[in-house]
Short mmCIF file of C-alpha atoms in Angstrom, two decimals:
data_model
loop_
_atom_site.label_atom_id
_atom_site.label_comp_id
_atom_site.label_asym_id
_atom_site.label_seq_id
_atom_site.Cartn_x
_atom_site.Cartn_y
_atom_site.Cartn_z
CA UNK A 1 0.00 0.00 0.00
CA UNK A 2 3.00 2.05 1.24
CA UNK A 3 4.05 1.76 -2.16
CA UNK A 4 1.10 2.67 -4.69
CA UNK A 5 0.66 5.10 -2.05
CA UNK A 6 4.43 6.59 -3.13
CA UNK A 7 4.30 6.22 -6.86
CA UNK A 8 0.43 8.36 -6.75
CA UNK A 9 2.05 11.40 -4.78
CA UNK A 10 5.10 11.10 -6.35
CA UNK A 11 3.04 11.40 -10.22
CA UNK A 12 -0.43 12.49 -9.24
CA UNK A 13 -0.39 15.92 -9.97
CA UNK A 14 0.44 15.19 -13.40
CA UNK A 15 -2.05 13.45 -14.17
CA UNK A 16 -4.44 16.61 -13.00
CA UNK A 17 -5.76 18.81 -15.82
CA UNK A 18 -4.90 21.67 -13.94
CA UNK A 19 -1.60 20.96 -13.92
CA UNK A 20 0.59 23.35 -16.06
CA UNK A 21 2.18 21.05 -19.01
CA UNK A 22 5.79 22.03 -18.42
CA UNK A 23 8.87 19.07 -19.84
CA UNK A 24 11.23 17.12 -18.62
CA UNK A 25 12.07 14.07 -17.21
CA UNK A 26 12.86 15.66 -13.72
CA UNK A 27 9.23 16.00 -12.44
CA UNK A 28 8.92 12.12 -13.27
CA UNK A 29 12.28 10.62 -11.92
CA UNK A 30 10.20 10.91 -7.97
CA UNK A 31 8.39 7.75 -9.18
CA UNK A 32 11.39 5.94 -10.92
CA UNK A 33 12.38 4.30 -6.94
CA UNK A 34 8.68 3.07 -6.48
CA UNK A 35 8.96 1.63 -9.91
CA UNK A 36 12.28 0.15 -9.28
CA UNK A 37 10.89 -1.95 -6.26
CA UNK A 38 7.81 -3.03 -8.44
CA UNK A 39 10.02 -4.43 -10.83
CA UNK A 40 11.69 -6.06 -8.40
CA UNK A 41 8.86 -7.30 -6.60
CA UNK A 42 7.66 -8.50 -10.03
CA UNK A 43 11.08 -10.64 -10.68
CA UNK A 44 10.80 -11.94 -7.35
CA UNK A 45 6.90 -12.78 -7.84
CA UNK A 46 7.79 -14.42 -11.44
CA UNK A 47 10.54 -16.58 -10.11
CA UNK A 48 8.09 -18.40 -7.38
CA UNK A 49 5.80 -18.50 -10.63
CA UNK A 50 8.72 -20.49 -12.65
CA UNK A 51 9.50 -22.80 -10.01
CA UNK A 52 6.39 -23.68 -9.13
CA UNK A 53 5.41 -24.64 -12.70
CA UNK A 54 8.29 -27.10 -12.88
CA UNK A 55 6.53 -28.27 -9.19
CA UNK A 56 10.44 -27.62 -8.42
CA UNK A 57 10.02 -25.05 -4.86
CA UNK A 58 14.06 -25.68 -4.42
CA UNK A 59 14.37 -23.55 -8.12
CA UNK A 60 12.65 -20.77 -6.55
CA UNK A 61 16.09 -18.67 -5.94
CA UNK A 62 17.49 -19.59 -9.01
CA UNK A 63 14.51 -19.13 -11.69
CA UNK A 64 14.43 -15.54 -9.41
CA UNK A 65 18.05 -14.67 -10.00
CA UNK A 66 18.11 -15.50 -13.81
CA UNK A 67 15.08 -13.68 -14.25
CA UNK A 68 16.81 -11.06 -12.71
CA UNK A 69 19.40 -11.27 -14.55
CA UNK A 70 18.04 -11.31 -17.93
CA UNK A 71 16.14 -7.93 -16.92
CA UNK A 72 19.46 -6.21 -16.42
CA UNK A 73 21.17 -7.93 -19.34
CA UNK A 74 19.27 -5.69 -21.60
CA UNK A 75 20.15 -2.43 -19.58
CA UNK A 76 24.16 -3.72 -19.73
CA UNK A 77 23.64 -4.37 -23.54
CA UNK A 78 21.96 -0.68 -24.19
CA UNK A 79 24.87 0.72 -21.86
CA UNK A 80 27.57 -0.87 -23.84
CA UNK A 81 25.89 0.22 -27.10
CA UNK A 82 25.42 3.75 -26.10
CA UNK A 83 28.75 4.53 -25.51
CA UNK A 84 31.22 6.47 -25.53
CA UNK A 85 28.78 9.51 -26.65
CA UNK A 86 25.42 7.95 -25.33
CA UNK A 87 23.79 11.69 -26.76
CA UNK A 88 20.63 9.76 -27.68
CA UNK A 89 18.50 6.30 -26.45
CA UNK A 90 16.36 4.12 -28.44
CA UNK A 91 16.40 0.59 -27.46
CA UNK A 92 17.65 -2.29 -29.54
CA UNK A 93 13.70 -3.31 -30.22
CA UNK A 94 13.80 0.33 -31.96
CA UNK A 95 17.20 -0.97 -33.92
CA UNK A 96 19.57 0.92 -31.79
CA UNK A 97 20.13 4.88 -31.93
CA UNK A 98 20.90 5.54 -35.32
CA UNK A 99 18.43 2.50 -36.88
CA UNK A 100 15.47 3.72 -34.23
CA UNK A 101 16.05 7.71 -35.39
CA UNK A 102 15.56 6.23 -38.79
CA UNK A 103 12.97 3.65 -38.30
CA UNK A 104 10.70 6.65 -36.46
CA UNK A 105 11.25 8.89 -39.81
CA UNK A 106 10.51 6.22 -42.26
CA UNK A 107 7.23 5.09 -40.34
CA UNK A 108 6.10 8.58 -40.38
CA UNK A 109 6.92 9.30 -43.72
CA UNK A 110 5.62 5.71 -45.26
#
């Protein structure tokens, strides 16, 4: 509760239609914690799922962990992509910064 609690307060106002429309990520990063637990919670949550579908309970920690680990797998691949500059983000589902830029255009254009 404690947490849905956080992420509201933390984002609420934005979703008001009083709110003044004013940009940047800043006025969102007060949620990004909350969501960090979630998706932890949700790993955690998944793993119990995993292990009990293989009626294995003695998986549990493991299916947990390489879930885990495949979540930040994708975060260490986008890292290593996105350097040394890193000026720009799209996500390898996207085709990476320079094919995502150019996927975007031709989509809008086509």
């Amino acid at each position: 509760m404690l947490l849905g609690l956080s992420a509201l307060v933390a984002i609420g106002p934005f979703l008001l239609s009083s709110t003044p429309i004013f940009g940047a990520e800043k006025h969102y990063a007060a949620v990004v914690p909350t969501l960090c637990i979630f998706a932890g919670l949700g790993i955690r949550v998944a793993g119990q799922l995993a292990a009990r579908a293989f009626a294995r309970a003695d998986l549990e920690q493991a299916m947990s962990a390489a879930l885990a680990v495949l979540a930040l797998a994708a975060s260490g691949v986008e890292t290593r992509a996105a350097q040394p500059y890193g000026l720009s983000y799209y996500n390898s589902l996207a085709g990476g910064a320079v094919g995502g830029a150019e996927g975007i255009i031709d989509v809008q254009i086509g």
